Every structure is written in structure tokens, then in C-alpha cells.
Short mmCIF file of C-alpha atoms and ligand atoms in Angstrom, two decimals:
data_model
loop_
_atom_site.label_atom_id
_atom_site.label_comp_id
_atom_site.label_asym_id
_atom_site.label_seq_id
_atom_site.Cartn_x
_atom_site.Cartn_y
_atom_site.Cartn_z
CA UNK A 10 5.23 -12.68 0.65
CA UNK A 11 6.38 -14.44 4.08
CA UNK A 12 4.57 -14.19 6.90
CA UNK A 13 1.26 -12.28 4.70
CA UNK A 14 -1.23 -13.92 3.26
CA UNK A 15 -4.60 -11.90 1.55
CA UNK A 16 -8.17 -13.19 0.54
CA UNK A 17 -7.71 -16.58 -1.79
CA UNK A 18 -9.57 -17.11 -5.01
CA UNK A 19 -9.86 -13.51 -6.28
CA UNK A 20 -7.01 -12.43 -8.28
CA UNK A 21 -8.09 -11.34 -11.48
CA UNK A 22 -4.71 -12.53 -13.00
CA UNK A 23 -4.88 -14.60 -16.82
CA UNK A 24 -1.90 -15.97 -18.71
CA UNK A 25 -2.46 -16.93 -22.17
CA UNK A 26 0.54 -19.45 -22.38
CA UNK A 27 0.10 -19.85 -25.82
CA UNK A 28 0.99 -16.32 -26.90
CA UNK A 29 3.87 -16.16 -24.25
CA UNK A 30 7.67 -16.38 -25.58
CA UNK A 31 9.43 -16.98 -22.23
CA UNK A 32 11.23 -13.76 -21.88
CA UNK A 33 10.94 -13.42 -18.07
CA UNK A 34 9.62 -10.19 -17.66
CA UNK A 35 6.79 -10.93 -15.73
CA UNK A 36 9.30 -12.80 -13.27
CA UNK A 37 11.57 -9.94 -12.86
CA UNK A 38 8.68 -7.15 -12.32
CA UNK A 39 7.01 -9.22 -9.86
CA UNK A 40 7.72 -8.61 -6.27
CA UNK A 41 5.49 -11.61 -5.06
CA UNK A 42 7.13 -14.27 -6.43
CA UNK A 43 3.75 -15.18 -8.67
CA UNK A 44 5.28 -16.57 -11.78
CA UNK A 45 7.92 -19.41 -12.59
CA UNK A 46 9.75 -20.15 -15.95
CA UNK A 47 9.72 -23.50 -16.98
CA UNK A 48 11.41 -24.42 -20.36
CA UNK A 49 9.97 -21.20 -22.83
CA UNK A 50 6.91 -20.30 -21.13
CA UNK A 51 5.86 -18.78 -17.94
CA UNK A 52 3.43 -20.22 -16.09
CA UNK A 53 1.22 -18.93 -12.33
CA UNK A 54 2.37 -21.00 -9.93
CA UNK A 55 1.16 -18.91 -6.95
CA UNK A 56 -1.73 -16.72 -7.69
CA UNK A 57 -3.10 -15.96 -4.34
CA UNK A 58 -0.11 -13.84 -4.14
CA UNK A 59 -1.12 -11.34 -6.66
CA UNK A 60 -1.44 -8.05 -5.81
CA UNK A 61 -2.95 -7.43 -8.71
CA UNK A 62 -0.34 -4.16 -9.43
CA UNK A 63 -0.18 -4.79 -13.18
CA UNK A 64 3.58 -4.89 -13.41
CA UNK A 65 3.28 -8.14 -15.45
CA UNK A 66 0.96 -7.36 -17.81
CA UNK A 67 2.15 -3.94 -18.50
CA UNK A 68 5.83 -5.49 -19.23
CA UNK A 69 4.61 -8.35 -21.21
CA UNK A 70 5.92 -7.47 -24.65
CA UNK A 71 3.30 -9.79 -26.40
CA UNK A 72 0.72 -8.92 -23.64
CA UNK A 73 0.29 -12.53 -22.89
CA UNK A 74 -0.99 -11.11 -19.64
CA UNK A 75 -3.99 -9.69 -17.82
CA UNK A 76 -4.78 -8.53 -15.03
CA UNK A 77 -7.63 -6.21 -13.73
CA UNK A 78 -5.03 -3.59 -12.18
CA UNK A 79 -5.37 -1.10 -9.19
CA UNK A 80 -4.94 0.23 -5.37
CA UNK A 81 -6.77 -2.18 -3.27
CA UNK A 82 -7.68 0.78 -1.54
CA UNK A 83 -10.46 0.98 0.96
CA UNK A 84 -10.90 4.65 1.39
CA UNK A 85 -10.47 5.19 -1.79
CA UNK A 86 -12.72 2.72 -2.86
CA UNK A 87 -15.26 3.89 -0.54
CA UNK A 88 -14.91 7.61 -2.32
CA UNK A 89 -15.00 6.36 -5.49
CA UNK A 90 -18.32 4.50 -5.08
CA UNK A 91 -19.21 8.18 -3.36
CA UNK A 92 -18.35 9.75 -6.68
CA UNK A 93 -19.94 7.06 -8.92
CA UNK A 94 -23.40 7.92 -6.52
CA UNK A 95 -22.48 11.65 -7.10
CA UNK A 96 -22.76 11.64 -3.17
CA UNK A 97 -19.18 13.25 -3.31
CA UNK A 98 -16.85 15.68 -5.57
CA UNK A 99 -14.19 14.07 -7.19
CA UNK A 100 -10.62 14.01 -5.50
CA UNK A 101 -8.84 12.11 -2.87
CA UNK A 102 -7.62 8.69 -3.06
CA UNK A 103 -5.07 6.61 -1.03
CA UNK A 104 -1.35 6.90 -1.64
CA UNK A 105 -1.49 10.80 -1.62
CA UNK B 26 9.40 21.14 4.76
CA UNK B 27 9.61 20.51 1.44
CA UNK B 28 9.56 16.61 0.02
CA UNK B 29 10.17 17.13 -3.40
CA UNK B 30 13.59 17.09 -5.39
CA UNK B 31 13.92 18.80 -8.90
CA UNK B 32 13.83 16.45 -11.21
CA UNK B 33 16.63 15.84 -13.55
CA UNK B 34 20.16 14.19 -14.24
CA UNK B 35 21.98 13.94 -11.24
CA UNK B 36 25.80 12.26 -10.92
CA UNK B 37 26.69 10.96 -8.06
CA UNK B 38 30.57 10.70 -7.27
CA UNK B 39 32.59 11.23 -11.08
CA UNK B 40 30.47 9.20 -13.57
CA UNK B 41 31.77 9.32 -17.10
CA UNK B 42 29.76 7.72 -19.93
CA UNK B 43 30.18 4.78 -19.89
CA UNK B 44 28.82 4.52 -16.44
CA UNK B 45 25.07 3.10 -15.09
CA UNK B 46 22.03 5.42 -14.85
CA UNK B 47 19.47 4.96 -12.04
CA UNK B 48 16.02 5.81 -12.11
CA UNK B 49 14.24 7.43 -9.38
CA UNK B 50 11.13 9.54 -8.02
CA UNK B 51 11.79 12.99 -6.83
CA UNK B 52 10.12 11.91 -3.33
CA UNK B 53 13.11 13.39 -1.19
CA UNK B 54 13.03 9.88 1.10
CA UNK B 55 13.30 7.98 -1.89
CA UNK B 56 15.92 9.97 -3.42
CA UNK B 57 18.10 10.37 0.18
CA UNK B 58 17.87 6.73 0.81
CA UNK B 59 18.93 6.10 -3.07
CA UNK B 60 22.18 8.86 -3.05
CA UNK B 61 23.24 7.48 0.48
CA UNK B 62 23.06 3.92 -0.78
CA UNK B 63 25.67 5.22 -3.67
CA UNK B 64 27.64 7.13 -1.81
CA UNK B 65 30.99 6.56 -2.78
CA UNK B 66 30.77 5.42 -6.72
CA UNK B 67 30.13 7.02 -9.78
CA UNK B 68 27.04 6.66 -11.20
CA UNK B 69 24.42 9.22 -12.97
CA UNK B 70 20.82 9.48 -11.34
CA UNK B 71 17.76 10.23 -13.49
CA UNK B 72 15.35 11.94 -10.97
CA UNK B 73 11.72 11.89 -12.30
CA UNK B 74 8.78 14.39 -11.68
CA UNK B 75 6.02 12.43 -9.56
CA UNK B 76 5.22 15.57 -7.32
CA UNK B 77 7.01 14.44 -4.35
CA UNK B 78 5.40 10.70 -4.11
CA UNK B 79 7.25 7.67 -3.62
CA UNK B 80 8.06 5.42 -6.21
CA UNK B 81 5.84 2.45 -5.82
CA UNK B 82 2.25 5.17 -5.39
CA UNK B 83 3.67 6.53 -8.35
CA UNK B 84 3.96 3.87 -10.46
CA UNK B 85 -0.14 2.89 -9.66
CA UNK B 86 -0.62 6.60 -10.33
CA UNK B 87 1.63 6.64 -13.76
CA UNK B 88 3.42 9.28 -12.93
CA UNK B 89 6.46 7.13 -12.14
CA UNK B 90 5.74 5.93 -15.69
CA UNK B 91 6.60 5.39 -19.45
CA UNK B 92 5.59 8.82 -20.68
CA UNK B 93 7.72 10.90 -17.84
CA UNK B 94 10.67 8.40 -18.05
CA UNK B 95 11.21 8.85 -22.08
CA UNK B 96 10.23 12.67 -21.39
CA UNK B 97 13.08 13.25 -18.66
CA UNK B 98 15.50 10.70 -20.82
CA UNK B 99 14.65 13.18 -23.60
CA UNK B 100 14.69 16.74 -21.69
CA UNK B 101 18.36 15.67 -19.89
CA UNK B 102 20.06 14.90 -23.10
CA UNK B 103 21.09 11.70 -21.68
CA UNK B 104 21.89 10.10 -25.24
CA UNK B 105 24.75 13.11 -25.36
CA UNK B 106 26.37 11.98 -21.63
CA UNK B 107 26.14 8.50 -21.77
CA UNK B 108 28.06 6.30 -24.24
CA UNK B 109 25.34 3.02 -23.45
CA UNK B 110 21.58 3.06 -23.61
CA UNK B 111 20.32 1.35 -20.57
CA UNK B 112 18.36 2.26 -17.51
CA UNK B 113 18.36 0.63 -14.04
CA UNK B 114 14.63 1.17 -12.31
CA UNK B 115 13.53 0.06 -9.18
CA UNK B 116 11.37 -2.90 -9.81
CA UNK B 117 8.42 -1.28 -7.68
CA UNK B 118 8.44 1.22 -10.72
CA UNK B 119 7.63 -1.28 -12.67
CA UNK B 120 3.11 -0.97 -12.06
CA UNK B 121 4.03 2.31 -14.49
CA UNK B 122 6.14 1.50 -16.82
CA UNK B 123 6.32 -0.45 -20.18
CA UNK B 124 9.91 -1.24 -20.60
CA UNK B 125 9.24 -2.78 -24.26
CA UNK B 126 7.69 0.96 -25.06
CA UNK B 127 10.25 2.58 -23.26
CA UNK B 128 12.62 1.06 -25.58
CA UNK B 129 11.07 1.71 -29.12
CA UNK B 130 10.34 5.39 -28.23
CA UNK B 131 13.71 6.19 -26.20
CA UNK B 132 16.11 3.71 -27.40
CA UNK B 133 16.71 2.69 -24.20
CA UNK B 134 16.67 -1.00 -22.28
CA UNK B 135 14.92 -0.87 -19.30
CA UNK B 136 16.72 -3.24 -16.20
CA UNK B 137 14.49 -3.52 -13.17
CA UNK B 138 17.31 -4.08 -10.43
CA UNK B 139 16.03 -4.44 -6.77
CA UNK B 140 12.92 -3.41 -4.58
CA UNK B 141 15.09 -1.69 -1.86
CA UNK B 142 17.33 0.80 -2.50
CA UNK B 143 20.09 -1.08 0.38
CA UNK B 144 20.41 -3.72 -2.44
CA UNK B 145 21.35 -1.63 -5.26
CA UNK B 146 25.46 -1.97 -4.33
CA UNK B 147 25.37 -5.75 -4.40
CA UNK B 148 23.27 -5.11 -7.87
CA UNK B 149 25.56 -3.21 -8.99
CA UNK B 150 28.62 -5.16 -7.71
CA UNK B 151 27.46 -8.03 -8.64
CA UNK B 152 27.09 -7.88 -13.05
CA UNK B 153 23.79 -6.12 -12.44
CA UNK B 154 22.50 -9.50 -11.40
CA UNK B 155 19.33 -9.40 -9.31
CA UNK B 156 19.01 -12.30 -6.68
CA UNK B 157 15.97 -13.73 -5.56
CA UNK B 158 15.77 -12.25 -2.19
CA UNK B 159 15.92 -8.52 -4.14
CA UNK B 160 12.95 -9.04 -5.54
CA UNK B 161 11.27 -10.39 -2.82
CA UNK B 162 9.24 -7.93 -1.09
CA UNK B 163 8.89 -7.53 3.13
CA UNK B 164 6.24 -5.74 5.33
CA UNK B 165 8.29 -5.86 8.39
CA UNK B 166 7.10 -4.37 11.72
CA UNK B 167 8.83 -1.21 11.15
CA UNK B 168 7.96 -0.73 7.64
CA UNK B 169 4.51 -0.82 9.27
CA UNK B 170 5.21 1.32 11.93
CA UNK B 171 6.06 4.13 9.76
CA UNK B 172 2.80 4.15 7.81
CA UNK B 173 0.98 4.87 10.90
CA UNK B 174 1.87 9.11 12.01
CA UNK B 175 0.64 9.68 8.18
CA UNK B 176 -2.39 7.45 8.65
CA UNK B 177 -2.66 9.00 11.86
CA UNK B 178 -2.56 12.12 10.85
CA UNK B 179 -5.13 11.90 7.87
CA UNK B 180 -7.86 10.27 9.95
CA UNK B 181 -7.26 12.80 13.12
CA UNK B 182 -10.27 15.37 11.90
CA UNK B 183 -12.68 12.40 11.29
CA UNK B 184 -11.61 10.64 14.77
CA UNK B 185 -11.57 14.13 16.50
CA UNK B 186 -14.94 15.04 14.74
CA UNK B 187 -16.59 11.92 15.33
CA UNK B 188 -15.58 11.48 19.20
CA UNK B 189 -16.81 15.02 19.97
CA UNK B 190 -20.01 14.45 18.44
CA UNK B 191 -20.51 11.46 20.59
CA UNK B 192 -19.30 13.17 23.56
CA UNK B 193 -22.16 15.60 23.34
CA UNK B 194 -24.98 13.18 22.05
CA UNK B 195 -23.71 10.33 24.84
CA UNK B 196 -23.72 13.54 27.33
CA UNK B 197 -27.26 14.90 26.46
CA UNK B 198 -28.53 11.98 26.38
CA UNK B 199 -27.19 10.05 29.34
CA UNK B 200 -24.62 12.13 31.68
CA UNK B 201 -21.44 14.37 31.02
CA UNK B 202 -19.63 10.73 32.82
CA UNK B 203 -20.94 8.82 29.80
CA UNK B 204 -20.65 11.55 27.55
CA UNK B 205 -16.41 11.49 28.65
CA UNK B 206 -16.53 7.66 28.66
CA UNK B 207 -18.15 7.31 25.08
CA UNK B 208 -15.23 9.90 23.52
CA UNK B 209 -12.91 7.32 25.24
CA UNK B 210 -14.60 4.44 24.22
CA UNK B 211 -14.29 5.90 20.49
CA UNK B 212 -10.38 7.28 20.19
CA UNK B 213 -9.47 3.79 22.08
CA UNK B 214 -11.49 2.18 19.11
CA UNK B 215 -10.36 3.92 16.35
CA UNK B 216 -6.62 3.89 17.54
CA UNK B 217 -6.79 0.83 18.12
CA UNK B 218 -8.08 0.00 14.25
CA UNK B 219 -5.51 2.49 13.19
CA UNK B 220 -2.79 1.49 15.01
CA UNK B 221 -2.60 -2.23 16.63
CA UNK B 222 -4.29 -3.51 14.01
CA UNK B 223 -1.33 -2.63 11.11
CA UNK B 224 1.37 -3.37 14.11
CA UNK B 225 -0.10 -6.89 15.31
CA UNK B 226 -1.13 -7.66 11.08
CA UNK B 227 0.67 -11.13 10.99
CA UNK B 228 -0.17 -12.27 14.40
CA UNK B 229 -3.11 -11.56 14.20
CA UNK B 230 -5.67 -14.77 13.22
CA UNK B 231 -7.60 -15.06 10.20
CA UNK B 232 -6.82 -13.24 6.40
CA UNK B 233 -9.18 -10.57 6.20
CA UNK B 234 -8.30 -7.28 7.26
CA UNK B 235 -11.57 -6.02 9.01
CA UNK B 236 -11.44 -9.38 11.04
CA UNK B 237 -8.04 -8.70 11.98
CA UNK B 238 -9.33 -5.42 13.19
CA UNK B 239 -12.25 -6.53 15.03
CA UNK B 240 -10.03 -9.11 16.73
CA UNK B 241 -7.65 -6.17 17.80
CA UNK B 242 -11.16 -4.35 18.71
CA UNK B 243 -12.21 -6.93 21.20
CA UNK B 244 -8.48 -6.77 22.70
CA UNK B 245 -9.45 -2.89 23.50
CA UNK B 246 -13.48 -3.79 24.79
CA UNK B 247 -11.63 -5.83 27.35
CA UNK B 248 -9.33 -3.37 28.32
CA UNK B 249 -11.90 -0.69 28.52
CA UNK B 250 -14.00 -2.76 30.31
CA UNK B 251 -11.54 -3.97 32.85
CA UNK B 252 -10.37 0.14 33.37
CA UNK B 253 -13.92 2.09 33.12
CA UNK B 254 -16.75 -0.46 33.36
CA UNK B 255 -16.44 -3.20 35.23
CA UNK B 256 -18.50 -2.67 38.81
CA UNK B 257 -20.79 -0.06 36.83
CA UNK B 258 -21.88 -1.22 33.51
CA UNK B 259 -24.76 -3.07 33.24
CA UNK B 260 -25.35 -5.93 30.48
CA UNK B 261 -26.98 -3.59 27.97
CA UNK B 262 -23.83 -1.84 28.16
CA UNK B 263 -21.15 -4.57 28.60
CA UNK B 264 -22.73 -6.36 25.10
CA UNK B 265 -23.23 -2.61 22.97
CA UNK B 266 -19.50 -2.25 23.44
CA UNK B 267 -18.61 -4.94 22.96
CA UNK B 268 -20.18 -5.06 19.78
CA UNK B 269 -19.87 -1.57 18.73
CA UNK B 270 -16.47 -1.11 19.55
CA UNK B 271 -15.04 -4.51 17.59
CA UNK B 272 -17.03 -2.79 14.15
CA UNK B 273 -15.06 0.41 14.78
CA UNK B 274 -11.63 -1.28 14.91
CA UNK B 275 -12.63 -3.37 11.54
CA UNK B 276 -13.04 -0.61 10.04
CA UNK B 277 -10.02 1.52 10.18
CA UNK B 278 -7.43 -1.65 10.24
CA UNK B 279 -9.68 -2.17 6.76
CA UNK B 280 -8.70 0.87 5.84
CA UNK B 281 -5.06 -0.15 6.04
CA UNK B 282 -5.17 -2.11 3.09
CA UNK B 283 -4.66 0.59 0.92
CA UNK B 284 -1.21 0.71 2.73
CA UNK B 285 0.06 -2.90 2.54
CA UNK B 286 1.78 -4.19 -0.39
CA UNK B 287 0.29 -7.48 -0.55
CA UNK B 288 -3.87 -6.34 -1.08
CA UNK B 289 -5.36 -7.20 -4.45
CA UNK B 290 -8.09 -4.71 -5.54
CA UNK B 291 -10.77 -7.38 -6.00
CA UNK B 292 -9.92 -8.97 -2.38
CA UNK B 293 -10.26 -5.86 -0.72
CA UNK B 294 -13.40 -5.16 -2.91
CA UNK B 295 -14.63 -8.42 -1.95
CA UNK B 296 -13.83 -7.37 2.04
CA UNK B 297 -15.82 -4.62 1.60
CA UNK B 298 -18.86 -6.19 0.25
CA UNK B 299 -18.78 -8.37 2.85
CA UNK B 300 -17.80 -6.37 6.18
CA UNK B 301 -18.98 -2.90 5.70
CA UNK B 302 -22.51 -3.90 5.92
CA UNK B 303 -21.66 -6.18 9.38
CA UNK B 304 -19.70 -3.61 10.89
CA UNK B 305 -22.88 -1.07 10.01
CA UNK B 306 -25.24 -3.44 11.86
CA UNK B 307 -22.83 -4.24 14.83
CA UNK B 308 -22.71 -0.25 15.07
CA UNK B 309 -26.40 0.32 14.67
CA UNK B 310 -27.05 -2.47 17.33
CA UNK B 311 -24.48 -1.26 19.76
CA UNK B 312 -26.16 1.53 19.60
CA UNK B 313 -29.67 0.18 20.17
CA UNK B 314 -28.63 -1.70 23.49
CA UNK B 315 -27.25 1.67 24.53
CA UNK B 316 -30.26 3.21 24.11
CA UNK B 317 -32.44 0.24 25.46
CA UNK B 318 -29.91 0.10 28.85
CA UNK B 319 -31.06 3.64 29.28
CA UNK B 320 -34.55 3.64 28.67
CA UNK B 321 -35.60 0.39 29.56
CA UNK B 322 -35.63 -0.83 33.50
S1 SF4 C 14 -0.09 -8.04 -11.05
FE1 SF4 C 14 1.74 -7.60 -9.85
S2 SF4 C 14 1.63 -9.03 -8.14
FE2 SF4 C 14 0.19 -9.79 -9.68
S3 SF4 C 14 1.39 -11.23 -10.86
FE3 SF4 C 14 1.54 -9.28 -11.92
S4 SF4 C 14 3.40 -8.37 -11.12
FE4 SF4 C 14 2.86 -10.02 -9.72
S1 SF4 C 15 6.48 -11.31 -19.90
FE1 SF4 C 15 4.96 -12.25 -21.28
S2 SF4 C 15 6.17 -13.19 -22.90
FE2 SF4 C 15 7.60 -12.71 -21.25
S3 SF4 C 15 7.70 -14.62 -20.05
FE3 SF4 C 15 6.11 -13.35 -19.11
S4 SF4 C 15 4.20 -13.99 -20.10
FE4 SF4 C 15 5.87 -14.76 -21.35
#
């Protein structure tokens, strides 16, 4: 995204190339710009950018794609490791 | 007030059947800013149940998802009042929704068309044709600005809470002064995590969001200082907040990630392995010089 820029080197994003049959999916559903098309296949040609929403890999109709989905959420991070600890009841989370 | 629209099939204008369906959450923003972008053509609009929450939170939540979406195309009879069988979503729906499963259990294509709801008439207009720049997301100062009065809002308790339990600690402690300067010293902190921090985002140096916020932190020790310290504090004080009052910043502007659309889970998981336990020792020692400037000659 211009002008943003998160954390490099942690996107949990995979394409299997092999399996993938260039329908452009993943390019449409992704609002950072992540993937290219080049020939029949897809390929990650900016993976710092992920987001890691899942859009891709959910849309994938050969589920060439993974990706280790979720809010990046610190509060609701922070409660969930609460709840894990059962330092917490369960309920609230970002995005409510 | 009430957020939420019914959900349902909705025209907009005359459609007949042969005309587009849109797809949208039954968030009453969403679906205003949707209808007014319309006004003016026919077109039907599929409103789906996600208990009054925007689209994109939503689709991470899977409410704006598969199963609702082939339950509401199901539930409006849509098959019987449109002559096609296609759907337009907004691509930000796309987090919830399989459009390969949509298909073999609805019989309908799924079209992602544009992130903002100001592009859908060119979409449309244009052969249903998405351009680059309509997929391209933007966090632009005033989409950040309106974040904040909800941020604001759920963090007022805590902030409130917190600031009046330092009032009276600071004020038992030391003197009702402090105790009234340590409540400042607090709110300015926190509002300043909350609030500069999200505004200032890309100016700010660095990638990490707690830095970002400690950075915006040390903007507000130097104001305080220059306003409420500077002929009376002595160095025990100057370095605790200086110190203390950086941590607080870094962590609410952390906070924000959870309201930017650009934060991977595993880099703000990462953040937080990393910064929580500095910003609990820059607290903790903040607090220690405090305690030393007052106790110690
Ligand atoms: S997870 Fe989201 S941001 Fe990452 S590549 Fe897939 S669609 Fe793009
Ligand atoms: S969605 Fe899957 S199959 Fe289609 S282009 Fe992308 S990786 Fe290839």
C-alpha cells in the first residue's frame, strides 16, 4: 500500500506454483497488490505486503495457497493469550 | 441509534431481471454510502446479516461470508427475480467468502468489483471491469481520523481508571500537585498513543507500530516538560518521564494495529514479543526513579 509499510520477513504466505492454474483470483481478492500473473501461473512478487487476511487462499479454487489467516490485533491478541492463561473469560476482540 | 439494516433484497431505482445484484453488510454506513453511490440506476441490493459490522470486520469474522451469502441468496428467492446468476461483492468481502463454493452450492458467480463503494459507478459503467487503482487499498489521514472517537471511546474507562488511580497513589505518596501532574502526565500519554500516533502513522520514522508510538511519546515528554516541569523537576524526574511516558504512547499506538489495513497477524505478534516486555521495563523503571527522586536526597 503507498505510503505504509509493516514488519518485513513475517508473512506466513506459501504458493505452491505447481498446483496453481492461473485463474487470477488471488489477484483480484487482493487489496495489496501481493500477487502478479505471468503466463498461467501466479507468482508473490511482493510479500511484505501481506496482510495476511486470507482472501487468496480462501478463493483459490485448487487451494494452491496458504496463508496463516487473522486480525493482527493487539488487544485482542493480548485477551486471547489472557484466555489461553485462563487469566480472563472469553469475549471481546477488536473489530467489534 | 440504531446501525443495523434488515437484511434482505433491496432494489434500488426500477431493476428488472436482467439487472446486477450487489452484495453488502447490513452496517447502516456501509449500506448508506453503497445506496447513495447508486442513486440514480437500477440495480437490486442483497443486504446480508453481519449484526451491524462493516464489511471488511465481517469478512475476518465470517459473518460477511459463504454460508450467509448462499443463505440470504436462498431466503430472497433471488433465482425467481433475476434472469442471470451473478453477484457483485466488495472485494474487502472477500477474507469470508469462497466464491468457487459459493458457486457449486448457489449457482451463482461471484465478481469482486471494487474496495470503495465511490468506485462501484465506473465498475459498473465500465463492463464490470475493475481497474487497478479499485483494488488498491488507501489509509488516508481521514480514514484514520475516523477510527479514533471509537478507539477513543473504548479505551476511555481504562484511561479514566488508570489516571485516577495514579492521581491518588502520586498524591499520597508525594503531594496533591504531583498527584494532578501525574493524571496529566498519563491522559497526555495515552492520548497521545491513541491519537497522534494513528494521525502522524506515515510520518512517523521507523515500521513498527509501538516505535512509532514511543516516538510520538517523546513528542508529548517534551511538551510536558516544557509546560509543567521545567524550573521544578529534578533529574530523577526529568529521566522517569521521559521514559515512562514514551512506553505508554507505544503501547496504545500498538494497539492501533488492529485498526489498520495493512498489519499481518504474525508482524504484530512478532511486535508484541518484542515491545511489550520493553515498554513493561521502561514503565517499571520510570517508576523506580520516581520513587528514588522522592526518597533519596
Ligand atoms: S492474505 Fe490477503 S493480503 Fe495476503 S496475499 Fe492473500 S489476499 Fe493479499
Ligand atoms: S487463485 Fe490459485 S489457481 Fe488461481 S491464479 Fe491464484 S494461485 Fe493460481
Amino acid at each position: 500500500m503507498k505510503g505504509f509499510r509493516y514488519l518485513e520477513n513475517v508473512a506466513t504466505l506459501k504458493l505452491d506454483q505447481a498446483a496453481c492454474i492461473g485463474c487470477g483470483r488471488c489477484f483480484e481478492v487482493c487489496p495489496h497488490q501481493v500477487f502478479t500473473l505471468a503466463g498461467k501461473k501466479a507468482s508473490v512478487s511482493d510479500r511484505d505486503a501481506c496482510m495476511e487476511c486470507g482472501a487468496c487462499a480462501l478463493n483459490c479454487p485448487v487451494k494452491a495457497i496458504f496463508v496463516d489467516a487473522g486480525v493482527g490485533c493487539a488487544s485482542g491478541m493480548i485477551s486471547e493469550w489472557l484466555q489461553e492463561r485462563k487469566l480472563r473469560a472469553p469475549g471481546g476482540s477488536c473489530c467489534s | 441509534m440504531n446501525y443495523m439494516v434488515p437484511p434482505g433484497l433491496y432494489a434500488i431505482g426500477n431493476p428488472a431481471g436482467n439487472d446486477p445484484v450487489l452484495v453488502t453488510a447490513n452496517y447502516k454506513m456501509s449500506y448508506d454510502l453503497v445506496r447513495r453511490s447508486l442513486a440514480g440506476r437500477n440495480v437490486w441490493l442483497l443486504v446480508l446479516e453481519t449484526y451491524g459490522i462493516n464489511v471488511w470486520c465481517a469478512a475476518g469474522k465470517g459473518t460477511f461470508g459463504t454460508g450467509e451469502l448462499v443463505r440470504r441468496i436462498a431466503a430472497s428467492g433471488l433465482t425467481q427475480v433475476v434472469s442471470h446468476r451473478r453477484v457483485i461483492l466488495p472485494i474487502l468481502g472477500a477474507p469470508g467468502v469462497s466464491a468457487s463454493e459459493v458457486a457449486r452450492r448457489s449457482g451463482f458467480s461471484v465478481s469482486y468489483a471494487t474496495i470503495r463503494a465511490e468506485d462501484l459507478p465506473e465498475y459498473l459503467d465500465g463492463g464490470m471491469a475493475t481497474r487497478a487503482a479499485m483494488r488498491e487499498l488507501t489509509f488516508t489521514f481521514y480514514e484514520r481520523l475516523v477510527l479514533i472517537p471509537v478507539e477513543l471511546v473504548l479505551a476511555l474507562r481504562q484511561i479514566a481508571g488508570i489516571g485516577l488511580a495514579a492521581l491518588l497513589v502520586v498524591a499520597v505518596v508525594g503531594n496533591p500537585a504531583a498527584g494532578i501532574s501525574a493524571l496529566c502526565a498519563w491522559t497526555g500519554a495515552a492520548l497521545t498513543g491513541l491519537v497522534l500516533g494513528p494521525l502522524l502513522l506515515p510520518w512517523l520514522p521507523g515500521r513498527s507500530f509501538a516505535f512509532k508510538g514511543a516516538e510520538a511519546g517523546l513528542l508529548w515528554s517534551g511538551a510536558f516538560y516544557l509546560l509543567a516541569g521545567k524550573d521544578v523537576w529534578s533529574g530523577w524526574i526529568i529521566a522517569a518521564v521521559f521514559l515512562a511516558l514514551p512506553a505508554i504512547s507505544a503501547f496504545y499506538t500498538l494497539n492501533f494495529t488492529g485498526c489498520t489495513p495493512f498489519t499481518s497477524r504474525s508482524g504484530v505478534k512478532k511486535e508484541m514479543r518484542l515491545a511489550l516486555p520493553v515498554i513493561g521495563v521502561a514503565l517499571l523503571t520510570g517508576i523506580v526513579l520516581l520513587l528514588a527522586g522522592r526518597f533519596l536526597p
